[in-house]
XYZ file of C-alpha atoms in Angstrom:
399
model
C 11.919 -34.017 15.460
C 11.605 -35.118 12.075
C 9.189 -37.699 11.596
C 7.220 -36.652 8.716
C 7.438 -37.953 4.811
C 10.125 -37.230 2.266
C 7.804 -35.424 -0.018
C 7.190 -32.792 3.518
C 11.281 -31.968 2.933
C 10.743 -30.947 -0.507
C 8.150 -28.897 -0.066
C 10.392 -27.005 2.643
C 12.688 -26.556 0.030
C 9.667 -24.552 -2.177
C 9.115 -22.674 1.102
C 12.807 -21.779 1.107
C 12.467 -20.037 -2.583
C 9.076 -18.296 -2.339
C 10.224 -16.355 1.261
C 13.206 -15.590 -0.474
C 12.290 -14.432 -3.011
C 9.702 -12.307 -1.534
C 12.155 -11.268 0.936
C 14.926 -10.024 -1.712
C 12.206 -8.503 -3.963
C 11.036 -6.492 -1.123
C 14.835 -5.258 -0.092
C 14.530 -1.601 -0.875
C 11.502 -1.222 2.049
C 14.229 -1.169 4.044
C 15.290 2.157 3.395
C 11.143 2.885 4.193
C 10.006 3.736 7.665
C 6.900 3.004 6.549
C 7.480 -0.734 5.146
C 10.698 -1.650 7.246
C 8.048 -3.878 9.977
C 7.146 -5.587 7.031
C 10.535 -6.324 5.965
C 11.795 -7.720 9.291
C 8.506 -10.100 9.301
C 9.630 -11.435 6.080
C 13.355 -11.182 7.155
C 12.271 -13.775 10.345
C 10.165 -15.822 7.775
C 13.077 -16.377 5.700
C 15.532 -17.739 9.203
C 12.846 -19.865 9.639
C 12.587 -21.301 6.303
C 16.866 -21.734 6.496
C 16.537 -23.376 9.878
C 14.081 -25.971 8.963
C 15.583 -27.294 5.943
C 17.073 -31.236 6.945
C 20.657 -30.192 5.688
C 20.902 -27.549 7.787
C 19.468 -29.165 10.723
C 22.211 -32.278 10.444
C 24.930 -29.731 10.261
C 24.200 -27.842 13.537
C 23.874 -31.243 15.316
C 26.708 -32.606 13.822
C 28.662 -29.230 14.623
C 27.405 -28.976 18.158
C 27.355 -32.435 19.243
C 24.552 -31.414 21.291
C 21.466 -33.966 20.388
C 18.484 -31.829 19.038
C 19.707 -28.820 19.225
C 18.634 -27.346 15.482
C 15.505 -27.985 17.103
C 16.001 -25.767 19.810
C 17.430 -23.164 16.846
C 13.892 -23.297 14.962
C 12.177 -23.260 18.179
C 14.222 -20.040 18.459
C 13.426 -18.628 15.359
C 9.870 -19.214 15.201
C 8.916 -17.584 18.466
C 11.246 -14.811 17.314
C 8.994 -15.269 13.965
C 5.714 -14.923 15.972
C 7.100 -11.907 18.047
C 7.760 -9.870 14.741
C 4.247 -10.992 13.349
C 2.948 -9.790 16.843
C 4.779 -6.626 16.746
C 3.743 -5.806 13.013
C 0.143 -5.811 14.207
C 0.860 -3.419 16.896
C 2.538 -1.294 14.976
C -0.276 -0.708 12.059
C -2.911 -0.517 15.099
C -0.765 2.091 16.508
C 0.357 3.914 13.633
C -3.953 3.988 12.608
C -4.721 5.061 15.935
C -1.957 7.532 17.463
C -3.204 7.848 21.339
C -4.119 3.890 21.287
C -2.366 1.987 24.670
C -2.109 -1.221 22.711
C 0.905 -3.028 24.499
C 3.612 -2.040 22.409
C 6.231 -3.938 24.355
C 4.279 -6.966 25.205
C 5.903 -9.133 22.016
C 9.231 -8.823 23.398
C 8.609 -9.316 26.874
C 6.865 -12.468 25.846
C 9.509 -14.118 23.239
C 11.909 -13.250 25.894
C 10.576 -15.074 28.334
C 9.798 -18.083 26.060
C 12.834 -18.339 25.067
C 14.966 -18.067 28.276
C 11.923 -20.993 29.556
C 13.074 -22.812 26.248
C 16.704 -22.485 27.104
C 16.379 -23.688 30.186
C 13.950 -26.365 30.393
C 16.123 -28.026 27.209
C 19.211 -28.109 29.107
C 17.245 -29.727 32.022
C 15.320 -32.225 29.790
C 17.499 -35.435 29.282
C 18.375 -35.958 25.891
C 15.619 -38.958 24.506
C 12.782 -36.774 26.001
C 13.684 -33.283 24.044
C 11.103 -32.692 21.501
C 10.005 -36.321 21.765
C 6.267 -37.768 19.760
C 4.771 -37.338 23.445
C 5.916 -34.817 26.428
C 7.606 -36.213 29.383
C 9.222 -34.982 32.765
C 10.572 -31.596 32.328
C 9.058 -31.223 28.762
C 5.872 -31.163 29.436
C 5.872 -27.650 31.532
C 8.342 -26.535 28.102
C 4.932 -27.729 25.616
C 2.483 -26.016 28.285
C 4.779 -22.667 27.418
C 4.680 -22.878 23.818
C 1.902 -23.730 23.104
C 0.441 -20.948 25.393
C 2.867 -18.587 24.288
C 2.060 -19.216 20.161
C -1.625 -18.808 21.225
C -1.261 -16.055 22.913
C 1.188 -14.077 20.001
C -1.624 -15.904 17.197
C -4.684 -14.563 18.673
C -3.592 -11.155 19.653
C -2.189 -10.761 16.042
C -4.004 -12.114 14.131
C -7.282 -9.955 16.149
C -5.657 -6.938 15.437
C -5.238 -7.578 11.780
C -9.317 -8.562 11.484
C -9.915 -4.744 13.055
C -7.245 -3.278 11.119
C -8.501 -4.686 8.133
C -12.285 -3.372 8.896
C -10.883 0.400 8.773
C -8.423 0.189 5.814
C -9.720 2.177 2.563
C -7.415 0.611 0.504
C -8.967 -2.597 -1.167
C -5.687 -3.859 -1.393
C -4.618 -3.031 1.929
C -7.685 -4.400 3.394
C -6.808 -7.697 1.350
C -3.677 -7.935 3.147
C -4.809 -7.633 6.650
C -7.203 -9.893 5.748
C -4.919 -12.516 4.138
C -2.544 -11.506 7.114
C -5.373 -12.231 9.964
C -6.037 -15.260 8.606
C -2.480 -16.753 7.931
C -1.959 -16.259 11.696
C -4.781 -17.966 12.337
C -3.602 -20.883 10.692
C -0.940 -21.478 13.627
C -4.072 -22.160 16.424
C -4.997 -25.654 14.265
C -1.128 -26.076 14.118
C -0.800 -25.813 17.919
C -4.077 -27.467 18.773
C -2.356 -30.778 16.954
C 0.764 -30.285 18.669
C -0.794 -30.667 21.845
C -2.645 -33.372 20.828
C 0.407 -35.381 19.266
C 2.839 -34.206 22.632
C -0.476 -35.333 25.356
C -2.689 -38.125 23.944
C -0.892 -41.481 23.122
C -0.766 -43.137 20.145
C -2.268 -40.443 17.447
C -2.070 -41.086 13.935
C 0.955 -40.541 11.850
C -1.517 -38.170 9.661
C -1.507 -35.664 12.568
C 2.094 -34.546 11.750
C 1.683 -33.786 8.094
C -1.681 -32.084 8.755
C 0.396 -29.917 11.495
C 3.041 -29.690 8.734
C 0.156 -28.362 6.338
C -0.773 -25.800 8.411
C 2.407 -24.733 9.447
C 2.811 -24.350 5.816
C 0.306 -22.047 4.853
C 0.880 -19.796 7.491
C 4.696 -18.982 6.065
C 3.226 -18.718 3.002
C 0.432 -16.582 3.634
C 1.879 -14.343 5.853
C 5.175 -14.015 3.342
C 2.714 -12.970 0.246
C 0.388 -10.659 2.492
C 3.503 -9.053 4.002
C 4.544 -8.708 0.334
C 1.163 -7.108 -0.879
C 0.777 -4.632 1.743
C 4.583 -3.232 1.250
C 3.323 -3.235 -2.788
C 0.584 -0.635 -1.613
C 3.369 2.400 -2.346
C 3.866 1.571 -5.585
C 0.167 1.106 -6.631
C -0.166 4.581 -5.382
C 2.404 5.765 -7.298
C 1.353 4.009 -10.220
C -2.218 5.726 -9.795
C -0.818 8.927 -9.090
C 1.488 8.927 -12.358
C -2.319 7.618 -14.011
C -3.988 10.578 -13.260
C -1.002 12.637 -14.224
C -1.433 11.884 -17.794
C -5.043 12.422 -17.934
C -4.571 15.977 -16.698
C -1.600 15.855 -19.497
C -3.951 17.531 -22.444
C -6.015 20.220 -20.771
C -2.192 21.270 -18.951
C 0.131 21.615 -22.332
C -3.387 23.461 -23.521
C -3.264 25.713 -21.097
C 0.381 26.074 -20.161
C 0.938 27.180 -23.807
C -1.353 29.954 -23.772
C -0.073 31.296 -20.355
C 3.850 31.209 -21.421
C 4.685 34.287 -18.441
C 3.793 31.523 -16.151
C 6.219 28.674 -17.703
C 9.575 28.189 -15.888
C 10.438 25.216 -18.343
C 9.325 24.223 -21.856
C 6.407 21.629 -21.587
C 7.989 18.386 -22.331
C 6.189 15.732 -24.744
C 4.135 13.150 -23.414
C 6.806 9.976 -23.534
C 9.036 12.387 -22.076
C 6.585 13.316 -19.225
C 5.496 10.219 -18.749
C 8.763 8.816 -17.384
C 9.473 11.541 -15.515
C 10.872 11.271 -12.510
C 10.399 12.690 -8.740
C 7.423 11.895 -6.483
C 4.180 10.778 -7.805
C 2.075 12.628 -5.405
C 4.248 15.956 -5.617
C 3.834 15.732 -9.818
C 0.367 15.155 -9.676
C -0.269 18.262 -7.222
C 1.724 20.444 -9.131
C 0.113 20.003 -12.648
C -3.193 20.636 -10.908
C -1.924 23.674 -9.454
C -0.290 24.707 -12.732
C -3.987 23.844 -14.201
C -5.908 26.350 -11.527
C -3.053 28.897 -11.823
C -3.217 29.444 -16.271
C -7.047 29.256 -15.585
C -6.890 32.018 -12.853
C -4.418 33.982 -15.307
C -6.722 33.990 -18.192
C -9.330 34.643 -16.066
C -8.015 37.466 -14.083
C -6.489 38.978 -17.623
C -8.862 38.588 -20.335
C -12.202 37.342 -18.913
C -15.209 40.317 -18.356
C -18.487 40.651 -17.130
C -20.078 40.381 -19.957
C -17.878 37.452 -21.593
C -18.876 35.597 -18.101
C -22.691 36.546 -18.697
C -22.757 35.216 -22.145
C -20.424 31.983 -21.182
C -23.555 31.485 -18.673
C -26.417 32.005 -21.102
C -25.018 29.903 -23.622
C -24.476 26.941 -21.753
C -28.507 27.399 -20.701
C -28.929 27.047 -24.165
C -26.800 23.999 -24.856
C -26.360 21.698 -22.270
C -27.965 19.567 -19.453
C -28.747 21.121 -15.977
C -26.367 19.480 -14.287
C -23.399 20.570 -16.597
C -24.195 23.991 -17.059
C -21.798 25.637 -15.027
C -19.087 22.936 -16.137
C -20.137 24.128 -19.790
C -19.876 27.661 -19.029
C -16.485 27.353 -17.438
C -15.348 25.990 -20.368
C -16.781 28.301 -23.220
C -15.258 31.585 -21.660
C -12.062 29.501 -20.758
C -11.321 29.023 -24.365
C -12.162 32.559 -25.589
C -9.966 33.982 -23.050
C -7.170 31.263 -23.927
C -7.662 32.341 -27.772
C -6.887 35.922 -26.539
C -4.137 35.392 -24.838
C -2.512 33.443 -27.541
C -2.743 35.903 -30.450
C -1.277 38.301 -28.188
C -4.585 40.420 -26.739
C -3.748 42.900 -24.162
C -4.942 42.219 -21.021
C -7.667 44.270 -19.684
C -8.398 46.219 -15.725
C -11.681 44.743 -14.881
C -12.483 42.686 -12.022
C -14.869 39.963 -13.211
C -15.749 38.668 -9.937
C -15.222 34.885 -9.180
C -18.288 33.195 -9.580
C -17.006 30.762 -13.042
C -14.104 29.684 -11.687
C -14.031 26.309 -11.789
C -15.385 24.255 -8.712
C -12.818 22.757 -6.104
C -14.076 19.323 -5.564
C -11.903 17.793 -3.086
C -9.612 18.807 -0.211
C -6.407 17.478 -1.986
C -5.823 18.266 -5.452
C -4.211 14.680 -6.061
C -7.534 13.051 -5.218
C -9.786 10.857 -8.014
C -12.881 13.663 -7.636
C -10.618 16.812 -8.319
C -8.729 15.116 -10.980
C -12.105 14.119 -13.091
C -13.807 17.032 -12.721
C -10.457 18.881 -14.389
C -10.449 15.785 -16.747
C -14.514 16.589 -17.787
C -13.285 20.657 -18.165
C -10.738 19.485 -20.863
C -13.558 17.396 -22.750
C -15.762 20.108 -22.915
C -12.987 22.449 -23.974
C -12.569 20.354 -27.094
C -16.244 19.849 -27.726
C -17.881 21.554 -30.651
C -20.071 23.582 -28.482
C -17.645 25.057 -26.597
C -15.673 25.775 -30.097
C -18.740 27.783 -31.337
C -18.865 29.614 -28.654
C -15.380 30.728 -28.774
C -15.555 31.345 -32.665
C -19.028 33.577 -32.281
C -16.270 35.365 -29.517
C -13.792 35.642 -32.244
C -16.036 37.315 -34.710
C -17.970 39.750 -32.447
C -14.443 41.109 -31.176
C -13.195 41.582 -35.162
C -16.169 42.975 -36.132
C -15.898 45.743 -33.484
C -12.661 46.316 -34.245
């Protein structure tokens, strides 16, 4: 049943492009576990958005010869559509919360039985009465169904998004269940009006272009936040490759004066930069390259007494809170200046109390990353320079 304005067509026809698009643009989360429910949300959004266009709809009537049957396709497609959307919910609930006994099954058992009641009741409905302004005969037990049906997949989705959305970290995750809770939601207003339109007589021709509205935002909504949450791999990536290239100084600085530990030359920075290989697995291994020079120099070159001093200094010259930092840094550099004018290592066992602090259970993480990012800043400062060059001149004047 068509029997809204011209303009309403058009605007199906910008539906069309943006789930598209967003479908297409989003192809390779296919090949993700992760982000393929996403992608087969989007894929059903974008059936829909085909089966709903006029054109299409005259050419499967006009093929069929079976009055309002492209209805009965989009009918079809959309409780397929609000199966998926269903099933996506489920799936992030269950994949947050392993042991949950969410009904996994329950979307398909539903749509299934829609649509064999939709099936049915449209080949027993005569022709003028099929998805008529008002329900009559057999079509009123078919509007009872679907409208229960697309409260029932609405509510339980878009409920599970709302909780989901409560426990996410990730801001931008946590927009998208958000954005995706509340497109849903947008279907209850959609089927409260088609009740109203199939049950009460007489209702204003305004009814179907608010239902249209609705209808509209929910495709649109759900497309973008389906879109934004399968984006959430990237970002990481993106961050991860971020905090790469901060680490970038302090590692060449290090990597060059510990070349026994070097498999490969230390590239430049454009050439680092787009290097390629996981984001995560990068990051993780420059830190560990980081703690493993540091432990080398440490374990080679650093002594009691070089520790002692590194400590007593950085009493001397900085704040309370960044005096182990400080001294960290100070014997750090004179055991890095060592090593790269060639000083033989030495047989002590300095003990491990100015190592540098482990600040978070993953190395990839935004804490351990800054604190390595603050050790290369005080490496470079002028204090830490002094130090080392007061180091430099007590071990040549011994000599």
């Amino acid at each position: 049943m068509r029997d809204v304005p011209g303009w309403v067509e058009s605007l199906r026809g910008v539906l069309l492009i943006i789930v598209w698009t967003v479908l297409i643009l989003r192809l390779p989360a296919v090949r993700r576990r992760q982000q393929r429910p996403a992608w087969v949300v989007l894929l059903c959004l974008a059936l829909g958005s085909v089966v709903i266009q006029a054109g299409v709809a005259r050419w499967i009537d006009g093929t069929s010869g079976v009055a309002h049957l492209s209805d009965l396709v989009v009918s079809l497609v959309a409780l397929t559509d609000f199966a998926a959307v269903w099933w996506f919910a489920l799936h992030l609930h269950r994949a947050a919360h392993p042991g949950s006994g969410q009904p996994f099954r329950a979307p398909l058992v539903a749509a299934a039985t829609m649509a064999v009641i939709a099936v049915v009741l449209f080949v027993l409905t005569p022709d003028a009465d099929r998805y008529g302004k008002q329900a009559h005969g057999w079509w009123i037990p078919y509007a009872i169904a679907w409208i229960g049906y697309g409260a029932t997949t609405a509510i339980g989705a878009a409920a599970i998004f709302w909780r989901t959305a409560r426990s996410m970290r990730s801001p931008i995750l946590r927009v998208s269940m958000i954005a995706l809770a509340l497109g849903v939601g947008a279907e209850l207003p959609y089927l409260v009006i088609r009740a109203v339109r199939w049950f009460v007589p007489d209702t204003p021709a305004g009814l179907a272009v608010a239902g249209f509205w609705f209808s509209f935002t929910r495709f649109v909504v759900v497309a973008l936040a389906c879109s934004v949450a399968a984006l959430e791999p990237m970002r990481r990536a993106l961050l991860y490759r971020a905090r790469r290239q901060r680490l970038y100084g302090l590692w060449l600085l290090l990597r060059k004066a510990t070349p026994e530990l070097v498999l490969h030359e230390p590239r430049s920075r454009p050439a680092d930069l787009l290097s390629s290989g996981d984001s995560w697995e990068l990051l993780h291994q420059r830190v560990v390259e980081i703690r493993d020079s540091i432990t080398f120099l440490h374990d080679g070159w650093a002594t009691p007494r070089l520790l002692g001093e590194a400590a007593e200094y950085a009493v001397d010259v900085a704040e309370p809170s960044r005096e182990r930092l400080v001294a960290v840094a100070c014997w750090i550099e004179a055991t890095r200046r060592e090593a790269r004018t060639g000083a033989p290592r030495i047989d002590q066992e300095p003990g491990q109390g100015l190592l540098p602090d482990v600040r978070a259970t993953t190395s990839t993480m935004r804490r351990e990353v800054s604190q390595l990012v603050k050790l290369h800043r005080h490496l470079t400062s002028r204090a830490v320079k002094d130090f080392a060059d007061r180091q430099e001149s007590s071990s040549a004047s011994s000599v």
